[in-house]
Amino acid sequence: RELRRVANERAARQVSQSHQLEDQPAEPLSPDEELLLVRRFVCHDLQQLCAHKRVRALERVQMLAAVYFSRVYAVRSMMEVCGGGVLDPRVVMCTCVLLAAKVEEAKDLDAAALESGAHLSRQLILALEPDVLTALHFDLCAHSPLACLDG
Protein backbone atom coordinates (compact mmCIF):
# COMPACT_ATOMS: atom_id res chain seq x y z
CA ARG A 1 0.00 0.00 0.00
CA GLU A 2 2.89 2.33 0.77
CA LEU A 3 4.56 1.64 -2.58
CA ARG A 4 1.30 2.43 -4.38
CA ARG A 5 0.90 5.69 -2.44
CA VAL A 6 4.46 6.81 -3.27
CA ALA A 7 3.99 5.97 -6.98
CA ASN A 8 0.67 7.84 -6.99
CA GLU A 9 2.20 10.94 -5.41
CA ARG A 10 5.11 10.92 -7.87
CA ALA A 11 2.75 10.65 -10.84
CA ALA A 12 0.33 13.24 -9.42
CA ARG A 13 3.20 15.75 -9.27
CA GLN A 14 3.99 15.00 -12.93
CA VAL A 15 0.36 15.41 -13.95
CA SER A 16 -0.16 18.65 -12.07
CA GLN A 17 3.06 20.14 -13.47
CA SER A 18 2.71 19.15 -17.11
CA HIS A 19 -0.90 18.51 -18.12
CA GLN A 20 -3.33 21.38 -18.54
CA LEU A 21 -6.89 21.20 -19.83
CA GLU A 22 -8.05 24.58 -21.17
CA ASP A 23 -5.86 26.55 -18.73
CA GLN A 24 -6.99 24.46 -15.76
CA PRO A 25 -4.73 21.94 -14.10
CA ALA A 26 -5.61 18.29 -14.62
CA GLU A 27 -6.94 16.58 -11.51
CA PRO A 28 -4.79 13.54 -10.64
CA LEU A 29 -6.30 10.31 -9.33
CA SER A 30 -6.17 9.60 -5.62
CA PRO A 31 -4.53 6.34 -4.47
CA ASP A 32 -7.98 4.91 -3.64
CA GLU A 33 -9.38 5.82 -7.08
CA GLU A 34 -6.36 4.22 -8.71
CA LEU A 35 -6.80 1.06 -6.62
CA LEU A 36 -10.43 0.83 -7.72
CA LEU A 37 -9.34 1.09 -11.36
CA VAL A 38 -6.73 -1.64 -10.88
CA ARG A 39 -9.36 -3.91 -9.33
CA ARG A 40 -11.78 -3.18 -12.18
CA PHE A 41 -9.16 -4.08 -14.77
CA VAL A 42 -8.23 -7.31 -12.97
CA CYS A 43 -11.78 -8.42 -12.15
CA HIS A 44 -13.57 -7.34 -15.31
CA ASP A 45 -11.44 -6.25 -18.26
CA LEU A 46 -8.78 -8.94 -17.94
CA GLN A 47 -11.43 -11.66 -17.82
CA GLN A 48 -13.18 -10.24 -20.89
CA LEU A 49 -9.90 -10.09 -22.81
CA CYS A 50 -8.96 -13.66 -21.85
CA ALA A 51 -12.44 -14.93 -22.84
CA HIS A 52 -12.34 -13.23 -26.27
CA LYS A 53 -12.78 -15.74 -29.10
CA ARG A 54 -9.37 -14.89 -30.61
CA VAL A 55 -7.48 -14.93 -27.29
CA ARG A 56 -9.01 -17.81 -25.28
CA ALA A 57 -6.34 -17.74 -22.59
CA LEU A 58 -6.01 -20.64 -20.22
CA GLU A 59 -7.04 -20.12 -16.61
CA ARG A 60 -3.39 -20.34 -15.54
CA VAL A 61 -2.44 -17.57 -17.99
CA GLN A 62 -5.29 -15.38 -16.77
CA MET A 63 -4.33 -15.83 -13.11
CA LEU A 64 -0.67 -15.14 -13.76
CA ALA A 65 -1.51 -12.06 -15.83
CA ALA A 66 -3.65 -10.76 -12.96
CA VAL A 67 -0.72 -11.20 -10.57
CA TYR A 68 1.64 -9.39 -12.95
CA PHE A 69 -0.85 -6.56 -13.54
CA SER A 70 -1.34 -6.08 -9.79
CA ARG A 71 2.42 -6.13 -9.19
CA VAL A 72 3.04 -3.51 -11.89
CA TYR A 73 0.52 -1.11 -10.42
CA ALA A 74 1.74 -1.79 -6.88
CA VAL A 75 4.95 0.07 -7.75
CA ARG A 76 3.85 2.22 -10.71
CA SER A 77 0.95 4.58 -11.25
CA MET A 78 -1.56 4.64 -14.10
CA MET A 79 -0.72 8.31 -14.51
CA GLU A 80 3.03 7.79 -14.95
CA VAL A 81 4.63 8.71 -18.22
CA CYS A 82 6.53 5.79 -19.69
CA GLY A 83 8.16 5.55 -23.10
CA GLY A 84 6.69 8.85 -24.28
CA GLY A 85 3.13 8.02 -23.25
CA VAL A 86 1.03 7.35 -20.21
CA LEU A 87 1.33 3.85 -18.75
CA ASP A 88 -2.01 2.83 -20.30
CA PRO A 89 -3.59 0.01 -18.27
CA ARG A 90 -5.15 -1.58 -21.38
CA VAL A 91 -1.71 -1.98 -22.96
CA VAL A 92 -0.15 -3.10 -19.67
CA MET A 93 -2.93 -5.67 -19.31
CA CYS A 94 -2.22 -7.10 -22.78
CA THR A 95 1.51 -7.13 -22.11
CA CYS A 96 0.92 -8.98 -18.83
CA VAL A 97 -1.21 -11.57 -20.65
CA LEU A 98 1.54 -11.99 -23.25
CA LEU A 99 4.20 -12.43 -20.56
CA ALA A 100 2.00 -14.91 -18.69
CA ALA A 101 1.44 -16.86 -21.91
CA LYS A 102 5.20 -17.05 -22.45
CA VAL A 103 5.83 -18.22 -18.90
CA GLU A 104 3.05 -20.83 -19.08
CA GLU A 105 4.20 -21.82 -22.59
CA ALA A 106 0.80 -21.20 -24.17
CA LYS A 107 2.01 -21.36 -27.74
CA ASP A 108 -1.35 -20.50 -29.31
CA LEU A 109 -1.51 -17.09 -27.60
CA ASP A 110 0.62 -14.39 -29.19
CA ALA A 111 0.66 -10.63 -29.80
CA ALA A 112 -1.47 -10.99 -32.95
CA ALA A 113 -4.29 -12.64 -31.00
CA LEU A 114 -4.09 -9.94 -28.34
CA GLU A 115 -4.07 -7.27 -31.04
CA SER A 116 -7.39 -8.47 -32.42
CA GLY A 117 -8.86 -9.20 -28.98
CA ALA A 118 -8.01 -5.83 -27.43
CA HIS A 119 -8.01 -3.67 -30.56
CA LEU A 120 -4.51 -2.38 -29.82
CA SER A 121 -1.48 -2.51 -32.07
CA ARG A 122 0.90 -5.38 -31.46
CA GLN A 123 3.85 -2.97 -31.68
CA LEU A 124 2.42 -1.07 -28.71
CA ILE A 125 1.96 -4.28 -26.72
CA LEU A 126 5.46 -5.52 -27.51
CA ALA A 127 7.08 -2.11 -26.94
CA LEU A 128 5.79 -2.00 -23.36
CA GLU A 129 7.21 -5.42 -22.50
CA PRO A 130 10.59 -4.10 -21.20
CA ASP A 131 8.83 -1.50 -19.04
CA VAL A 132 6.51 -4.11 -17.54
CA LEU A 133 9.44 -6.45 -16.90
CA THR A 134 11.31 -3.60 -15.19
CA ALA A 135 8.28 -2.82 -13.01
CA LEU A 136 8.14 -6.53 -12.09
CA HIS A 137 11.90 -6.41 -11.30
CA PHE A 138 12.20 -9.28 -13.81
CA ASP A 139 10.57 -11.56 -11.22
CA LEU A 140 8.17 -13.73 -13.22
CA CYS A 141 7.71 -16.33 -10.50
CA ALA A 142 4.24 -16.50 -8.97
CA HIS A 143 2.76 -19.34 -7.00
CA SER A 144 -0.62 -20.49 -8.23
CA PRO A 145 -3.26 -22.34 -6.23
CA LEU A 146 -3.93 -24.40 -9.37
CA ALA A 147 -0.60 -26.22 -9.00
CA CYS A 148 -1.79 -28.20 -5.99
CA LEU A 149 -4.99 -29.18 -7.80
CA ASP A 150 -3.03 -30.74 -10.68
CA GLY A 151 -1.40 -33.26 -8.39
PDB file of C-alpha atoms in Angstrom:
ATOM      1  CA  ARG A   1       0.000   0.000   0.000  1.00  0.00           C
ATOM      2  CA  GLU A   2       2.893   2.330   0.769  1.00  0.00           C
ATOM      3  CA  LEU A   3       4.563   1.640  -2.581  1.00  0.00           C
ATOM      4  CA  ARG A   4       1.299   2.428  -4.377  1.00  0.00           C
ATOM      5  CA  ARG A   5       0.895   5.690  -2.437  1.00  0.00           C
ATOM      6  CA  VAL A   6       4.455   6.806  -3.274  1.00  0.00           C
ATOM      7  CA  ALA A   7       3.988   5.970  -6.982  1.00  0.00           C
ATOM      8  CA  ASN A   8       0.670   7.838  -6.995  1.00  0.00           C
ATOM      9  CA  GLU A   9       2.196  10.944  -5.407  1.00  0.00           C
ATOM     10  CA  ARG A  10       5.108  10.920  -7.871  1.00  0.00           C
ATOM     11  CA  ALA A  11       2.745  10.648 -10.843  1.00  0.00           C
ATOM     12  CA  ALA A  12       0.334  13.238  -9.419  1.00  0.00           C
ATOM     13  CA  ARG A  13       3.198  15.751  -9.273  1.00  0.00           C
ATOM     14  CA  GLN A  14       3.993  14.995 -12.928  1.00  0.00           C
ATOM     15  CA  VAL A  15       0.356  15.408 -13.946  1.00  0.00           C
ATOM     16  CA  SER A  16      -0.157  18.654 -12.073  1.00  0.00           C
ATOM     17  CA  GLN A  17       3.061  20.145 -13.471  1.00  0.00           C
ATOM     18  CA  SER A  18       2.709  19.155 -17.110  1.00  0.00           C
ATOM     19  CA  HIS A  19      -0.898  18.511 -18.120  1.00  0.00           C
ATOM     20  CA  GLN A  20      -3.331  21.379 -18.536  1.00  0.00           C
ATOM     21  CA  LEU A  21      -6.888  21.199 -19.827  1.00  0.00           C
ATOM     22  CA  GLU A  22      -8.048  24.576 -21.171  1.00  0.00           C
ATOM     23  CA  ASP A  23      -5.863  26.553 -18.731  1.00  0.00           C
ATOM     24  CA  GLN A  24      -6.993  24.459 -15.762  1.00  0.00           C
ATOM     25  CA  PRO A  25      -4.728  21.936 -14.102  1.00  0.00           C
ATOM     26  CA  ALA A  26      -5.612  18.294 -14.625  1.00  0.00           C
ATOM     27  CA  GLU A  27      -6.937  16.581 -11.508  1.00  0.00           C
ATOM     28  CA  PRO A  28      -4.786  13.535 -10.644  1.00  0.00           C
ATOM     29  CA  LEU A  29      -6.303  10.310  -9.334  1.00  0.00           C
ATOM     30  CA  SER A  30      -6.172   9.601  -5.625  1.00  0.00           C
ATOM     31  CA  PRO A  31      -4.529   6.341  -4.474  1.00  0.00           C
ATOM     32  CA  ASP A  32      -7.977   4.915  -3.641  1.00  0.00           C
ATOM     33  CA  GLU A  33      -9.376   5.818  -7.077  1.00  0.00           C
ATOM     34  CA  GLU A  34      -6.364   4.220  -8.707  1.00  0.00           C
ATOM     35  CA  LEU A  35      -6.796   1.061  -6.617  1.00  0.00           C
ATOM     36  CA  LEU A  36     -10.433   0.833  -7.717  1.00  0.00           C
ATOM     37  CA  LEU A  37      -9.340   1.087 -11.357  1.00  0.00           C
ATOM     38  CA  VAL A  38      -6.732  -1.645 -10.881  1.00  0.00           C
ATOM     39  CA  ARG A  39      -9.365  -3.909  -9.331  1.00  0.00           C
ATOM     40  CA  ARG A  40     -11.778  -3.177 -12.179  1.00  0.00           C
ATOM     41  CA  PHE A  41      -9.164  -4.082 -14.772  1.00  0.00           C
ATOM     42  CA  VAL A  42      -8.232  -7.315 -12.966  1.00  0.00           C
ATOM     43  CA  CYS A  43     -11.782  -8.420 -12.147  1.00  0.00           C
ATOM     44  CA  HIS A  44     -13.570  -7.342 -15.315  1.00  0.00           C
ATOM     45  CA  ASP A  45     -11.443  -6.248 -18.264  1.00  0.00           C
ATOM     46  CA  LEU A  46      -8.778  -8.937 -17.936  1.00  0.00           C
ATOM     47  CA  GLN A  47     -11.432 -11.655 -17.821  1.00  0.00           C
ATOM     48  CA  GLN A  48     -13.176 -10.241 -20.885  1.00  0.00           C
ATOM     49  CA  LEU A  49      -9.904 -10.091 -22.815  1.00  0.00           C
ATOM     50  CA  CYS A  50      -8.963 -13.658 -21.853  1.00  0.00           C
ATOM     51  CA  ALA A  51     -12.435 -14.927 -22.836  1.00  0.00           C
ATOM     52  CA  HIS A  52     -12.344 -13.234 -26.265  1.00  0.00           C
ATOM     53  CA  LYS A  53     -12.781 -15.738 -29.099  1.00  0.00           C
ATOM     54  CA  ARG A  54      -9.371 -14.895 -30.607  1.00  0.00           C
ATOM     55  CA  VAL A  55      -7.480 -14.926 -27.293  1.00  0.00           C
ATOM     56  CA  ARG A  56      -9.014 -17.808 -25.277  1.00  0.00           C
ATOM     57  CA  ALA A  57      -6.339 -17.737 -22.595  1.00  0.00           C
ATOM     58  CA  LEU A  58      -6.014 -20.644 -20.217  1.00  0.00           C
ATOM     59  CA  GLU A  59      -7.042 -20.118 -16.613  1.00  0.00           C
ATOM     60  CA  ARG A  60      -3.391 -20.341 -15.543  1.00  0.00           C
ATOM     61  CA  VAL A  61      -2.436 -17.574 -17.987  1.00  0.00           C
ATOM     62  CA  GLN A  62      -5.286 -15.378 -16.775  1.00  0.00           C
ATOM     63  CA  MET A  63      -4.331 -15.834 -13.107  1.00  0.00           C
ATOM     64  CA  LEU A  64      -0.665 -15.142 -13.762  1.00  0.00           C
ATOM     65  CA  ALA A  65      -1.505 -12.059 -15.832  1.00  0.00           C
ATOM     66  CA  ALA A  66      -3.655 -10.764 -12.960  1.00  0.00           C
ATOM     67  CA  VAL A  67      -0.717 -11.204 -10.574  1.00  0.00           C
ATOM     68  CA  TYR A  68       1.641  -9.391 -12.952  1.00  0.00           C
ATOM     69  CA  PHE A  69      -0.850  -6.557 -13.536  1.00  0.00           C
ATOM     70  CA  SER A  70      -1.339  -6.081  -9.794  1.00  0.00           C
ATOM     71  CA  ARG A  71       2.419  -6.129  -9.193  1.00  0.00           C
ATOM     72  CA  VAL A  72       3.036  -3.514 -11.886  1.00  0.00           C
ATOM     73  CA  TYR A  73       0.524  -1.113 -10.418  1.00  0.00           C
ATOM     74  CA  ALA A  74       1.735  -1.790  -6.880  1.00  0.00           C
ATOM     75  CA  VAL A  75       4.955   0.067  -7.754  1.00  0.00           C
ATOM     76  CA  ARG A  76       3.845   2.216 -10.707  1.00  0.00           C
ATOM     77  CA  SER A  77       0.948   4.585 -11.255  1.00  0.00           C
ATOM     78  CA  MET A  78      -1.558   4.636 -14.101  1.00  0.00           C
ATOM     79  CA  MET A  79      -0.720   8.315 -14.511  1.00  0.00           C
ATOM     80  CA  GLU A  80       3.030   7.793 -14.948  1.00  0.00           C
ATOM     81  CA  VAL A  81       4.631   8.708 -18.219  1.00  0.00           C
ATOM     82  CA  CYS A  82       6.531   5.790 -19.690  1.00  0.00           C
ATOM     83  CA  GLY A  83       8.159   5.552 -23.101  1.00  0.00           C
ATOM     84  CA  GLY A  84       6.689   8.849 -24.279  1.00  0.00           C
ATOM     85  CA  GLY A  85       3.126   8.021 -23.246  1.00  0.00           C
ATOM     86  CA  VAL A  86       1.033   7.353 -20.208  1.00  0.00           C
ATOM     87  CA  LEU A  87       1.332   3.855 -18.748  1.00  0.00           C
ATOM     88  CA  ASP A  88      -2.012   2.833 -20.296  1.00  0.00           C
ATOM     89  CA  PRO A  89      -3.586   0.012 -18.274  1.00  0.00           C
ATOM     90  CA  ARG A  90      -5.148  -1.576 -21.381  1.00  0.00           C
ATOM     91  CA  VAL A  91      -1.715  -1.980 -22.964  1.00  0.00           C
ATOM     92  CA  VAL A  92      -0.152  -3.096 -19.673  1.00  0.00           C
ATOM     93  CA  MET A  93      -2.926  -5.674 -19.313  1.00  0.00           C
ATOM     94  CA  CYS A  94      -2.223  -7.098 -22.784  1.00  0.00           C
ATOM     95  CA  THR A  95       1.509  -7.129 -22.108  1.00  0.00           C
ATOM     96  CA  CYS A  96       0.919  -8.975 -18.827  1.00  0.00           C
ATOM     97  CA  VAL A  97      -1.210 -11.570 -20.650  1.00  0.00           C
ATOM     98  CA  LEU A  98       1.535 -11.986 -23.251  1.00  0.00           C
ATOM     99  CA  LEU A  99       4.204 -12.435 -20.562  1.00  0.00           C
ATOM    100  CA  ALA A 100       1.998 -14.905 -18.689  1.00  0.00           C
ATOM    101  CA  ALA A 101       1.442 -16.859 -21.908  1.00  0.00           C
ATOM    102  CA  LYS A 102       5.203 -17.046 -22.454  1.00  0.00           C
ATOM    103  CA  VAL A 103       5.832 -18.219 -18.897  1.00  0.00           C
ATOM    104  CA  GLU A 104       3.052 -20.831 -19.081  1.00  0.00           C
ATOM    105  CA  GLU A 105       4.202 -21.824 -22.590  1.00  0.00           C
ATOM    106  CA  ALA A 106       0.798 -21.196 -24.167  1.00  0.00           C
ATOM    107  CA  LYS A 107       2.011 -21.359 -27.745  1.00  0.00           C
ATOM    108  CA  ASP A 108      -1.355 -20.504 -29.307  1.00  0.00           C
ATOM    109  CA  LEU A 109      -1.510 -17.086 -27.605  1.00  0.00           C
ATOM    110  CA  ASP A 110       0.619 -14.388 -29.194  1.00  0.00           C
ATOM    111  CA  ALA A 111       0.665 -10.632 -29.800  1.00  0.00           C
ATOM    112  CA  ALA A 112      -1.466 -10.991 -32.951  1.00  0.00           C
ATOM    113  CA  ALA A 113      -4.286 -12.645 -30.996  1.00  0.00           C
ATOM    114  CA  LEU A 114      -4.092  -9.937 -28.336  1.00  0.00           C
ATOM    115  CA  GLU A 115      -4.072  -7.275 -31.042  1.00  0.00           C
ATOM    116  CA  SER A 116      -7.392  -8.473 -32.416  1.00  0.00           C
ATOM    117  CA  GLY A 117      -8.858  -9.196 -28.980  1.00  0.00           C
ATOM    118  CA  ALA A 118      -8.014  -5.826 -27.426  1.00  0.00           C
ATOM    119  CA  HIS A 119      -8.011  -3.675 -30.565  1.00  0.00           C
ATOM    120  CA  LEU A 120      -4.511  -2.382 -29.819  1.00  0.00           C
ATOM    121  CA  SER A 121      -1.481  -2.514 -32.070  1.00  0.00           C
ATOM    122  CA  ARG A 122       0.899  -5.385 -31.463  1.00  0.00           C
ATOM    123  CA  GLN A 123       3.849  -2.970 -31.682  1.00  0.00           C
ATOM    124  CA  LEU A 124       2.417  -1.074 -28.711  1.00  0.00           C
ATOM    125  CA  ILE A 125       1.956  -4.282 -26.717  1.00  0.00           C
ATOM    126  CA  LEU A 126       5.463  -5.523 -27.508  1.00  0.00           C
ATOM    127  CA  ALA A 127       7.078  -2.109 -26.938  1.00  0.00           C
ATOM    128  CA  LEU A 128       5.786  -2.004 -23.364  1.00  0.00           C
ATOM    129  CA  GLU A 129       7.208  -5.423 -22.497  1.00  0.00           C
ATOM    130  CA  PRO A 130      10.592  -4.100 -21.204  1.00  0.00           C
ATOM    131  CA  ASP A 131       8.834  -1.496 -19.042  1.00  0.00           C
ATOM    132  CA  VAL A 132       6.509  -4.111 -17.543  1.00  0.00           C
ATOM    133  CA  LEU A 133       9.439  -6.448 -16.896  1.00  0.00           C
ATOM    134  CA  THR A 134      11.311  -3.603 -15.191  1.00  0.00           C
ATOM    135  CA  ALA A 135       8.278  -2.818 -13.009  1.00  0.00           C
ATOM    136  CA  LEU A 136       8.141  -6.525 -12.094  1.00  0.00           C
ATOM    137  CA  HIS A 137      11.902  -6.408 -11.304  1.00  0.00           C
ATOM    138  CA  PHE A 138      12.197  -9.280 -13.813  1.00  0.00           C
ATOM    139  CA  ASP A 139      10.569 -11.564 -11.224  1.00  0.00           C
ATOM    140  CA  LEU A 140       8.170 -13.725 -13.224  1.00  0.00           C
ATOM    141  CA  CYS A 141       7.707 -16.329 -10.501  1.00  0.00           C
ATOM    142  CA  ALA A 142       4.245 -16.501  -8.973  1.00  0.00           C
ATOM    143  CA  HIS A 143       2.757 -19.339  -6.996  1.00  0.00           C
ATOM    144  CA  SER A 144      -0.621 -20.493  -8.229  1.00  0.00           C
ATOM    145  CA  PRO A 145      -3.259 -22.338  -6.231  1.00  0.00           C
ATOM    146  CA  LEU A 146      -3.929 -24.399  -9.370  1.00  0.00           C
ATOM    147  CA  ALA A 147      -0.598 -26.222  -9.001  1.00  0.00           C
ATOM    148  CA  CYS A 148      -1.792 -28.203  -5.990  1.00  0.00           C
ATOM    149  CA  LEU A 149      -4.989 -29.178  -7.802  1.00  0.00           C
ATOM    150  CA  ASP A 150      -3.034 -30.735 -10.675  1.00  0.00           C
ATOM    151  CA  GLY A 151      -1.405 -33.259  -8.389  1.00  0.00           C
TER     152      GLY A 151
END
